Tab-separated table of C-alpha atoms in Angstrom:
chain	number	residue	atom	x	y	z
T	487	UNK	CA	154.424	42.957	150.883
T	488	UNK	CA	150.887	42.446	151.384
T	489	UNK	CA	148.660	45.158	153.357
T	490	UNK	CA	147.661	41.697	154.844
T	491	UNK	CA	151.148	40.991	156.001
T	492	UNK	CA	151.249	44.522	158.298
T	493	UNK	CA	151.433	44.286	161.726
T	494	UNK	CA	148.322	45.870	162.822
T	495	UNK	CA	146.568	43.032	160.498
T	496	UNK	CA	148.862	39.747	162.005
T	497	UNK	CA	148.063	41.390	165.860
T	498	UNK	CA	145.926	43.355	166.605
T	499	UNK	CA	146.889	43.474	170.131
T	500	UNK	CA	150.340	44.666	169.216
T	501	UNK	CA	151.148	48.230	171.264
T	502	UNK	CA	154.283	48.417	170.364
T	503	UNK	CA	156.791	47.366	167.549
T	504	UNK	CA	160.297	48.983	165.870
T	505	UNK	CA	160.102	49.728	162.368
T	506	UNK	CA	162.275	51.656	159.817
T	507	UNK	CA	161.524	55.537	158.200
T	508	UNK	CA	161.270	54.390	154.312
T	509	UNK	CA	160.534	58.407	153.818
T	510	UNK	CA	159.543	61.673	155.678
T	511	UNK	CA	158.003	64.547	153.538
T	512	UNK	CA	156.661	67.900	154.882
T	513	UNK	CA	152.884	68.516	153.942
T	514	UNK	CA	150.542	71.003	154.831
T	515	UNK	CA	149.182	68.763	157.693
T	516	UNK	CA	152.304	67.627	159.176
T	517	UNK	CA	155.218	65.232	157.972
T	518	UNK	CA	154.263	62.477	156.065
T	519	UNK	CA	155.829	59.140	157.446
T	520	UNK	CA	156.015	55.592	155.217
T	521	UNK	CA	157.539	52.836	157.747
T	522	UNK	CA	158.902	49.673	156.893
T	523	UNK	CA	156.180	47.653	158.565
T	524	UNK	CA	153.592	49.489	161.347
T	525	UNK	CA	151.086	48.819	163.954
T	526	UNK	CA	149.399	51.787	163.552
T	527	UNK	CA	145.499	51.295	161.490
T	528	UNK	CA	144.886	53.830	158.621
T	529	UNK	CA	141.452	55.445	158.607
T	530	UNK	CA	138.334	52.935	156.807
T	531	UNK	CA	136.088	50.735	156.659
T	532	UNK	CA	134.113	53.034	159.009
T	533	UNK	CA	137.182	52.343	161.638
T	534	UNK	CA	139.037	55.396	163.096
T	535	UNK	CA	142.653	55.094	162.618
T	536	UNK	CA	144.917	54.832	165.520
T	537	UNK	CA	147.131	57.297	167.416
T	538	UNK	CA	150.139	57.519	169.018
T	539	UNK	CA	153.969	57.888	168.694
T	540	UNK	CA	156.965	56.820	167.175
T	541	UNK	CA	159.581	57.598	169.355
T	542	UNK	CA	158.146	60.966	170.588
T	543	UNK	CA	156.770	61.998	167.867
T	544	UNK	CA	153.443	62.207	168.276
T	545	UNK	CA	151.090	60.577	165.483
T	546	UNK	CA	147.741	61.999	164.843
T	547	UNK	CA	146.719	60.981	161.943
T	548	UNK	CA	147.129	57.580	159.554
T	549	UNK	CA	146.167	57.429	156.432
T	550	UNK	CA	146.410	54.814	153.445
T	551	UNK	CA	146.968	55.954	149.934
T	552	UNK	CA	148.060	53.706	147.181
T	553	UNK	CA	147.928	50.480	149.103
T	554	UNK	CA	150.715	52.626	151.346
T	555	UNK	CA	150.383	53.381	155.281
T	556	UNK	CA	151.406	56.781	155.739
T	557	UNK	CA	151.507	58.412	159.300
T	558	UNK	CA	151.240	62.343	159.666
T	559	UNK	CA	153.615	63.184	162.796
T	560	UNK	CA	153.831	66.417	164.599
T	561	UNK	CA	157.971	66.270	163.617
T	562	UNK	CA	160.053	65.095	161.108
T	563	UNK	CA	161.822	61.619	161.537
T	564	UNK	CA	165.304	60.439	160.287
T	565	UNK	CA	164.962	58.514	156.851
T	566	UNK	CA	167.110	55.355	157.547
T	567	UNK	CA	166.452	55.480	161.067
T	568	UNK	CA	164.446	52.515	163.310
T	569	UNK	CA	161.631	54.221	165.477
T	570	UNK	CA	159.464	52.492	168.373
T	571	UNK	CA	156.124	52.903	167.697
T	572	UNK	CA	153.331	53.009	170.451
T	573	UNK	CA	149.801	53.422	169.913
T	574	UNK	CA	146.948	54.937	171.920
T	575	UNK	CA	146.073	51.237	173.425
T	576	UNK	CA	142.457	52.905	174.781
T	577	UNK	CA	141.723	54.779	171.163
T	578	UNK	CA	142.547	50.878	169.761
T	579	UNK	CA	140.741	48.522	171.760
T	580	UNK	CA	137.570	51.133	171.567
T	581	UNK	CA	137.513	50.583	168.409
T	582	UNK	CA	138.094	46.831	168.346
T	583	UNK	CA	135.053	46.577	170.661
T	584	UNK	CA	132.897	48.641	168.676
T	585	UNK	CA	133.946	47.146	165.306
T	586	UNK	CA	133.348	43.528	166.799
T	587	UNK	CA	130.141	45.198	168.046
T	588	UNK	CA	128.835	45.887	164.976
T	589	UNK	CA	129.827	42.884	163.277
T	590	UNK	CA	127.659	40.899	165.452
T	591	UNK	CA	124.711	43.413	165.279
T	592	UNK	CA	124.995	42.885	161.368
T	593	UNK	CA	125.353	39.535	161.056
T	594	UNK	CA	122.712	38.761	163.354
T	595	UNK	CA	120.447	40.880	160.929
T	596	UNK	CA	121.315	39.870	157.991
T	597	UNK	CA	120.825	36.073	159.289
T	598	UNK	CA	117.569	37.088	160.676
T	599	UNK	CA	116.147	39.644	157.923
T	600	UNK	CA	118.409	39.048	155.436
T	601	UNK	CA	119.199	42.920	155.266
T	602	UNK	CA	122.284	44.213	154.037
T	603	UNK	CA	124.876	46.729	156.090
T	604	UNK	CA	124.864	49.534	153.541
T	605	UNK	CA	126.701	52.396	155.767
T	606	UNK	CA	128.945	52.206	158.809
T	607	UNK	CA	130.455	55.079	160.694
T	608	UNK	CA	132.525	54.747	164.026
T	609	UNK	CA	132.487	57.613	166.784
T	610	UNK	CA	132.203	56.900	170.293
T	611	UNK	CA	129.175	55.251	169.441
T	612	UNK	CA	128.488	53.069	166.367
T	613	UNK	CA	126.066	54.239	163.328
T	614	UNK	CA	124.755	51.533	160.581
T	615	UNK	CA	122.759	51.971	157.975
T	616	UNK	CA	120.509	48.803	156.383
T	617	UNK	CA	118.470	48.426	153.034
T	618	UNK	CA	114.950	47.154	154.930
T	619	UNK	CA	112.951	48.210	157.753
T	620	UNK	CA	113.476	47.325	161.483
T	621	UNK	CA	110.465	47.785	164.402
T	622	UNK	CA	111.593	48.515	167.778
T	623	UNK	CA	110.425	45.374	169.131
T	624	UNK	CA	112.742	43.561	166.112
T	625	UNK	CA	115.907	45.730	167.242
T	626	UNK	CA	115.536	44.622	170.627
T	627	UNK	CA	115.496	41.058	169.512
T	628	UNK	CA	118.757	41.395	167.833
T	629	UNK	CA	120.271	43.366	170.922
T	630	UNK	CA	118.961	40.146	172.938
T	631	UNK	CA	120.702	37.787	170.876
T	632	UNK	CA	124.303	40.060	170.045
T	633	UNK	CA	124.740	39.890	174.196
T	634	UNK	CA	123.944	35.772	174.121
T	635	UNK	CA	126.866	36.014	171.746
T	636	UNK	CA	128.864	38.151	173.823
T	637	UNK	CA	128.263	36.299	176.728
T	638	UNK	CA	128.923	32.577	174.911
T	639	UNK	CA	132.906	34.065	174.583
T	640	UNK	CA	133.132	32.631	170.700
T	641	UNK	CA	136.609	32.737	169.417
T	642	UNK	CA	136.688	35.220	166.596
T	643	UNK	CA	139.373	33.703	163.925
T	644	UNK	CA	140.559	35.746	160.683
T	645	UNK	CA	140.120	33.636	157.471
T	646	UNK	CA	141.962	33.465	154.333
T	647	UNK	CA	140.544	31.767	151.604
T	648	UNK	CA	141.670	31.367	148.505
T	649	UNK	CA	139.978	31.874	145.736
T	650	UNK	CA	138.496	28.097	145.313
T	651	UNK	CA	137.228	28.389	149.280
T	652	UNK	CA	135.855	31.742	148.528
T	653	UNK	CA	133.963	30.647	145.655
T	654	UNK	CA	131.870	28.240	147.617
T	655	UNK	CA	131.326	30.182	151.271
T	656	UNK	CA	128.665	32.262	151.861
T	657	UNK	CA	130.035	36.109	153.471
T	658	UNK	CA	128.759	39.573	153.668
T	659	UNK	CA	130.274	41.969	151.700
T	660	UNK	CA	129.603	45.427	150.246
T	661	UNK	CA	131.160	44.518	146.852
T	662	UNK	CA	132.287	41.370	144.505
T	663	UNK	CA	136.225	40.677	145.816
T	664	UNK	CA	139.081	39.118	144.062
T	665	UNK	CA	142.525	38.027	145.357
T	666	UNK	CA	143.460	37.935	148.496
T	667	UNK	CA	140.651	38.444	150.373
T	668	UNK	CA	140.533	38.772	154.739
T	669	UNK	CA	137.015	36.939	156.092
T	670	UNK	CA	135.971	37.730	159.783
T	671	UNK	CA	134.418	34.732	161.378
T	672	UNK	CA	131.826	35.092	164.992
T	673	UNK	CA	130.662	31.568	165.383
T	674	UNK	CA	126.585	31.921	165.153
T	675	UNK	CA	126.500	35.272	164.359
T	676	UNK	CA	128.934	36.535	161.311
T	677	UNK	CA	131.176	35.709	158.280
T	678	UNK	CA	132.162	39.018	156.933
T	679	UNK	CA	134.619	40.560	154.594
T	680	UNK	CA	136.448	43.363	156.572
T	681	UNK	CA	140.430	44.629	157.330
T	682	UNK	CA	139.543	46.400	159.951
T	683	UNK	CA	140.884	45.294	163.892
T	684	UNK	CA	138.259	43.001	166.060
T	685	UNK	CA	138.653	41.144	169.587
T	686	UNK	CA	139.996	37.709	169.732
T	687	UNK	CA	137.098	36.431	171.717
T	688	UNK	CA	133.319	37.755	171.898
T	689	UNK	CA	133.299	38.155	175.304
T	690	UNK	CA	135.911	41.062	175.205
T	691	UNK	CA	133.140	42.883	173.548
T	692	UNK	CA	131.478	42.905	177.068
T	693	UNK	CA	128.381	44.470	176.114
T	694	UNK	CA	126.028	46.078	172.748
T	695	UNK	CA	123.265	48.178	174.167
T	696	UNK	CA	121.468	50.070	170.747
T	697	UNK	CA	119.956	53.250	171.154
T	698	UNK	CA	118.291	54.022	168.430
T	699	UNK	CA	116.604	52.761	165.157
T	700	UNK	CA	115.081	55.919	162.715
T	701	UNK	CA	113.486	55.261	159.091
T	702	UNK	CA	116.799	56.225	156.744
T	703	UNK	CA	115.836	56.337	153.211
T	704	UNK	CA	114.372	53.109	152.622
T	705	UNK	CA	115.858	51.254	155.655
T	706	UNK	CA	117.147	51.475	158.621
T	707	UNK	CA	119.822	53.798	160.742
T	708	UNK	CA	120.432	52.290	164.015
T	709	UNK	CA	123.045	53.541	166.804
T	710	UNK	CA	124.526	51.789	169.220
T	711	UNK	CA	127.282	51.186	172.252
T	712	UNK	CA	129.836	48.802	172.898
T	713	UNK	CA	132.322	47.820	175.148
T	714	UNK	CA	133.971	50.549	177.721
T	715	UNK	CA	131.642	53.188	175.569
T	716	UNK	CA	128.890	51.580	176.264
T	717	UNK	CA	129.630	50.988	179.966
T	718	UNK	CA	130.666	54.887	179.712
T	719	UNK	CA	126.817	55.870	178.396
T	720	UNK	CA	125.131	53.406	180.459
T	721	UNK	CA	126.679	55.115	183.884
T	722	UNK	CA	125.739	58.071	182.814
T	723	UNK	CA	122.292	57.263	181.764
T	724	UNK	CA	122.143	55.909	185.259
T	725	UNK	CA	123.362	59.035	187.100
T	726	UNK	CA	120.261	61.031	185.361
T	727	UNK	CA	118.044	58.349	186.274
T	728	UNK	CA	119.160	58.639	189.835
T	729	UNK	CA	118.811	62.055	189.863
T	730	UNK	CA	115.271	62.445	188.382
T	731	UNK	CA	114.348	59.342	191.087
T	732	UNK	CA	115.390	61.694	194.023
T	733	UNK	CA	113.726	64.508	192.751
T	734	UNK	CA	110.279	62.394	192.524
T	735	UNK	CA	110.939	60.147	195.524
T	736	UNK	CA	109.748	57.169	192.671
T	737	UNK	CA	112.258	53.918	192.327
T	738	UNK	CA	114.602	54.370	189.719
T	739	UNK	CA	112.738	51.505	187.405
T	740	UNK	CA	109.690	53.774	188.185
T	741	UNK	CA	110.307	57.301	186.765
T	742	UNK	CA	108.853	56.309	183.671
T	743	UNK	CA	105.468	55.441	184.963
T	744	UNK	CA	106.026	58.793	187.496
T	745	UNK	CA	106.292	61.131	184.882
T	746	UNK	CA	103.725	60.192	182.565
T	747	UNK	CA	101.230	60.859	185.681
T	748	UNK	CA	103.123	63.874	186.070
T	749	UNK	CA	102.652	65.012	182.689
T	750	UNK	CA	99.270	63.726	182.749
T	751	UNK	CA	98.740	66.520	185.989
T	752	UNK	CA	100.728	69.113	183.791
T	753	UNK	CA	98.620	68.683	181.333
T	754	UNK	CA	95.413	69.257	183.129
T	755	UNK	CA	96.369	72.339	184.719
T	756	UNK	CA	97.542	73.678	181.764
T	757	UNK	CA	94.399	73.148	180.305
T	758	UNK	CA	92.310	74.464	183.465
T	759	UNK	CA	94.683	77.816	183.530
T	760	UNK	CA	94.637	78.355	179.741
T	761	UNK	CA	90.404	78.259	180.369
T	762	UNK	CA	90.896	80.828	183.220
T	763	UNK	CA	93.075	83.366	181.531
T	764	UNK	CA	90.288	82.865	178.554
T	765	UNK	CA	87.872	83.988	180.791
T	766	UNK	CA	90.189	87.554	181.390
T	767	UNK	CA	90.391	87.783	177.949
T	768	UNK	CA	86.800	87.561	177.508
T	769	UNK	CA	85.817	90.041	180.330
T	770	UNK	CA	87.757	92.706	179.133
T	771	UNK	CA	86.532	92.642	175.126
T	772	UNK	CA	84.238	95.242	177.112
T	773	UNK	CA	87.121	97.750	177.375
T	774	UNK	CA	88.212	97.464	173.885
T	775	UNK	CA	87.004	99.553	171.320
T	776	UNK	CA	84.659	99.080	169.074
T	777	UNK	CA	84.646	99.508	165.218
T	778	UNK	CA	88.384	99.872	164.784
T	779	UNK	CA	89.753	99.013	161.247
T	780	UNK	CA	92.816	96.942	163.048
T	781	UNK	CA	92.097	96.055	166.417
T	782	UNK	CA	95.555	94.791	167.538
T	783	UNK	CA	96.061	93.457	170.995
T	784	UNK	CA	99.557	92.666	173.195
T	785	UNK	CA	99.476	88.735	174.821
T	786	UNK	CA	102.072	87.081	176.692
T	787	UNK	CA	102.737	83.288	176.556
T	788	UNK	CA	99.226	82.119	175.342
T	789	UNK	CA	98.796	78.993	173.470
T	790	UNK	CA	97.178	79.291	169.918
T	791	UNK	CA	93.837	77.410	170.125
T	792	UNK	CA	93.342	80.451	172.771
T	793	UNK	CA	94.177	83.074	170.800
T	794	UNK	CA	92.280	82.025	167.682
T	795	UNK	CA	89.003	81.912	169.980
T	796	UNK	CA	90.052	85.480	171.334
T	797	UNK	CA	90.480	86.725	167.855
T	798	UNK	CA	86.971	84.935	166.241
T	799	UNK	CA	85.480	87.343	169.453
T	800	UNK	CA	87.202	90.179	168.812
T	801	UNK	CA	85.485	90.374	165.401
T	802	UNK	CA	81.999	88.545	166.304
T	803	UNK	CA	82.255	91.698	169.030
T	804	UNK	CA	82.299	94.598	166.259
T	805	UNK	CA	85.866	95.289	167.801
T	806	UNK	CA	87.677	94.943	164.073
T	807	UNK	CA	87.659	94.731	161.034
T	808	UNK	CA	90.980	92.933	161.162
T	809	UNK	CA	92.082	91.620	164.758
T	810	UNK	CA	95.272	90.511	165.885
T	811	UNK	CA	97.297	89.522	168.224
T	812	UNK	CA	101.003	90.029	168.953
T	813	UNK	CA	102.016	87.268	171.497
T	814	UNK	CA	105.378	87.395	173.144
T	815	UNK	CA	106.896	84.161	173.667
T	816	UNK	CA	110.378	83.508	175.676
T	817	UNK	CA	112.305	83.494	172.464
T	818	UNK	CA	110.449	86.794	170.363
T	819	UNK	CA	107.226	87.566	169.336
T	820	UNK	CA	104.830	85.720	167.113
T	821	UNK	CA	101.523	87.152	165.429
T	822	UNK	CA	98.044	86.492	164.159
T	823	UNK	CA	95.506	88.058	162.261
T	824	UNK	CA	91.585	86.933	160.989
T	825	UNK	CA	89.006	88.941	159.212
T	826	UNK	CA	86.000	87.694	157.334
T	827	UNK	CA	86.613	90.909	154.877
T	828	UNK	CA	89.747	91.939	153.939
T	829	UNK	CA	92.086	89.386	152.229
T	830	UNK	CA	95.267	88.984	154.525
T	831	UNK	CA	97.590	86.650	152.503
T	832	UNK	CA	99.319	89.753	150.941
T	833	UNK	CA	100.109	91.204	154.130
T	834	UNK	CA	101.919	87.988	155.619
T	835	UNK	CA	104.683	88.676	153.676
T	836	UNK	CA	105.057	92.655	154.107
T	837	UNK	CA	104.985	92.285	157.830
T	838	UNK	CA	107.559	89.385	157.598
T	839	UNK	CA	109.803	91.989	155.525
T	840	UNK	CA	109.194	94.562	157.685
T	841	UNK	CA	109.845	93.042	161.213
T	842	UNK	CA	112.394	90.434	159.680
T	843	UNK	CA	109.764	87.616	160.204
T	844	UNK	CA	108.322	84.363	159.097
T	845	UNK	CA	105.152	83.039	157.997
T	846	UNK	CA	101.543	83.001	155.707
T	847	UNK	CA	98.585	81.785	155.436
T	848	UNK	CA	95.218	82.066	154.063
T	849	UNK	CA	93.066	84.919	152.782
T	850	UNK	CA	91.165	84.741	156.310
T	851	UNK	CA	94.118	84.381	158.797
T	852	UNK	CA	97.802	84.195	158.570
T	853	UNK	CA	100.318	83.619	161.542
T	854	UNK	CA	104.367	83.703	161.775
T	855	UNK	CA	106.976	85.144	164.249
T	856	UNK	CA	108.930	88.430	163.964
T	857	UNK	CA	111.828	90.445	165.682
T	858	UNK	CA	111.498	93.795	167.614
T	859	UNK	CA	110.999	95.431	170.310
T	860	UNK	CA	107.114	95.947	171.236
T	861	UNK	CA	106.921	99.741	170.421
T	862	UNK	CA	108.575	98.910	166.387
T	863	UNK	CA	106.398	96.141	166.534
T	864	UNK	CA	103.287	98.019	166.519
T	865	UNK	CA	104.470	101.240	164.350
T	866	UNK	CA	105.461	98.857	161.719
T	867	UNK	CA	102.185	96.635	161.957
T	868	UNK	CA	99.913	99.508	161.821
T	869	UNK	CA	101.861	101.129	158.749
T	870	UNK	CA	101.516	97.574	157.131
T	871	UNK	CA	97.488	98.255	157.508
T	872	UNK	CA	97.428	101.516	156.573
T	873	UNK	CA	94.237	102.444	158.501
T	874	UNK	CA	93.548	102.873	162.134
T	875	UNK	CA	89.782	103.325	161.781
T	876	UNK	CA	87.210	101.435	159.712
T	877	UNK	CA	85.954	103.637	157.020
């Protein structure tokens, strides 16, 4: 028989169907189950297999090996005997709906930028790789055309040529076929190669919302939503949306525009507070002493373009030779040093040793982060050095 002639390939709708144990065989994983016939989908393509039970056994796992359907079961079944098997109808029609999904996202860009689906992988949401660039304002143009399809309710039909018919149709697929092969037709969108389980009619697909589309390679790696999964993400999108309106009193189609001014704000009042606690910083270089060999000061939460200035006055101001700055930040401690003098590069990488740190630089300044608490910090800084006082 045919993989083509299975169950889960004739209907894919098909919850639940009586079949008979060919052979049960203990494994490491479970008990390894051949039926007669099944409903259950092995693993591939990019298509999660199905779950579920025969009998009451529960199925978690279905795999194909050798052109054979095996299902790995929690319990051993009878050889001989006829089970009822029931799959997870949810786990199924997900995956129809995203599978149809990304069929139609596919198609429409290979029909529209003649780009090739080169890797496919099926979570809760949908990952696809392609062999050429997409823009943002491109993806969205193929969103805005998958839902037309969606919403025109094409029939999807399953095709099988043979091998005359194949010869002259044109159909995406990742490699040359021969024999029998299964074709996947969505009227103005798709004609694809593919055994894995789809919706009988577009519209069941309900909606495609993509995420995402990051430079992969040398192409494309979009993500995207569809179906229930989709409705899932979009609710919950929504519900932060919400949220963040309330908190800003701005209209939900708003917050955008409300937190750019907000970060705009942030921004300037960061910049207008960094400028005032560089103004404490300045009036106390009078307290500091002058003609140290390491003039090493404590900060807390200072940005770098401040500390840099604070350090170039520290050794315009005679304080140092060498001056630095230990800064503690929420998650440790990071450092700096400058001198116009003495080389630092060599030291980068004795204080990263010594205080289990990272970092470099340059023979006039090098920068990292380290661990420790601030009274190690110092002893171990200063040892680094060597010298306390400019000689």
């Amino acid at each position: 028989m045919s993989n083509f002639d299975l169950k889960y390939y004739r209907d894919s709708y098909l919850t639940e169907y009586a079949s008979q144990v060919l052979s049960c065989e203990k494994q490491d994983k479970g008990y390894a189950v051949v039926l007669s016939d099944t409903i259950f989908y092995p693993e591939g393509g990019g298509q999660k297999c199905d779950t579920g039970y025969l009998d009451d056994v529960r199925v978690f796992d279905v795999q194909e090996k050798n052109d054979v359907v095996i299902h790995y079961c929690e319990e051993a079944l009878e050889v001989g005997k006829n089970v009822l098997g029931k799959i997870d109808w949810q786990r199924r029609f997900d995956n129809m709906q995203n599978h149809t999904g990304e069929h139609i996202v596919s198609g429409l860009i290979h029909k529209n930028f003649g780009y090739e689906n080169v890797g496919f992988h099926m979570g809760d949401a949908v990952q696809i790789d392609f062999n050429g660039p997409l823009n943002w304002q491109q993806v969205m143009q193929i969103e805005e055309e998958a839902n037309r399809v969606i919403q025109s309710n094409y029939p999807i039909r399953q095709l099988f040529p043979d091998s005359e018919e194949l010869e002259s149709m044109s159909y995406r697929s990742k490699k040359a076929l021969k024999g029998v092969v299964r074709l996947v037709e969505i009227p103005n969108a798709d004609l694809c190669a593919c055994c894995g389980t789809h919706v009988r009619f577009t519209g069941e697909v309900s909606v495609i919302k993509i995420l995402s589309a990051e430079k992969h390679k040398n192409g494309t790696r979009l993500v995207m939503y569809s179906g229930r999964k989709c409705h899932e993400y979009l609710a919950q999108v929504y519900e932060q949306a919400r949220s963040v309106s309330e908190t800003l009193s701005a209209p939900v189609l708003n917050i955008g525009e409300y937190v750019s001014k907000l970060n705009e704000r942030n921004g300037e009042l960061t910049s207008q507070l960094n400028q005032l606690r560089m103004e404490v910083l300045m009036e106390g270089l009078k307290d500091i002493e002058d003609g140290q060999y390491l003039c090493l000061q404590f900060l807390k939460d200072y940005d770098r373009n401040s500390i840099t200035r604070y350090l170039d006055s520290l050794i315009k101001n005679g304080k140092g030779v060498i001056a630095g700055v230990i800064n503690e930040k929420a998650n440790g401690y990071e450092y700096m040093f400058i001198s116009d003098t003495v080389k630092l590069r060599e030291y980068a990488g004795k204080i990263n040793e010594a205080l289990d740190g990272r970092g470099g630089g340059k023979d006039n300044v090098i920068q990292g982060s380290i661990r420790g608490d601030r009274k190690t910090i110092e002893e171990k800084v200063r040892e680094v050095f060597g010298r306390n006082d400019y000689e």
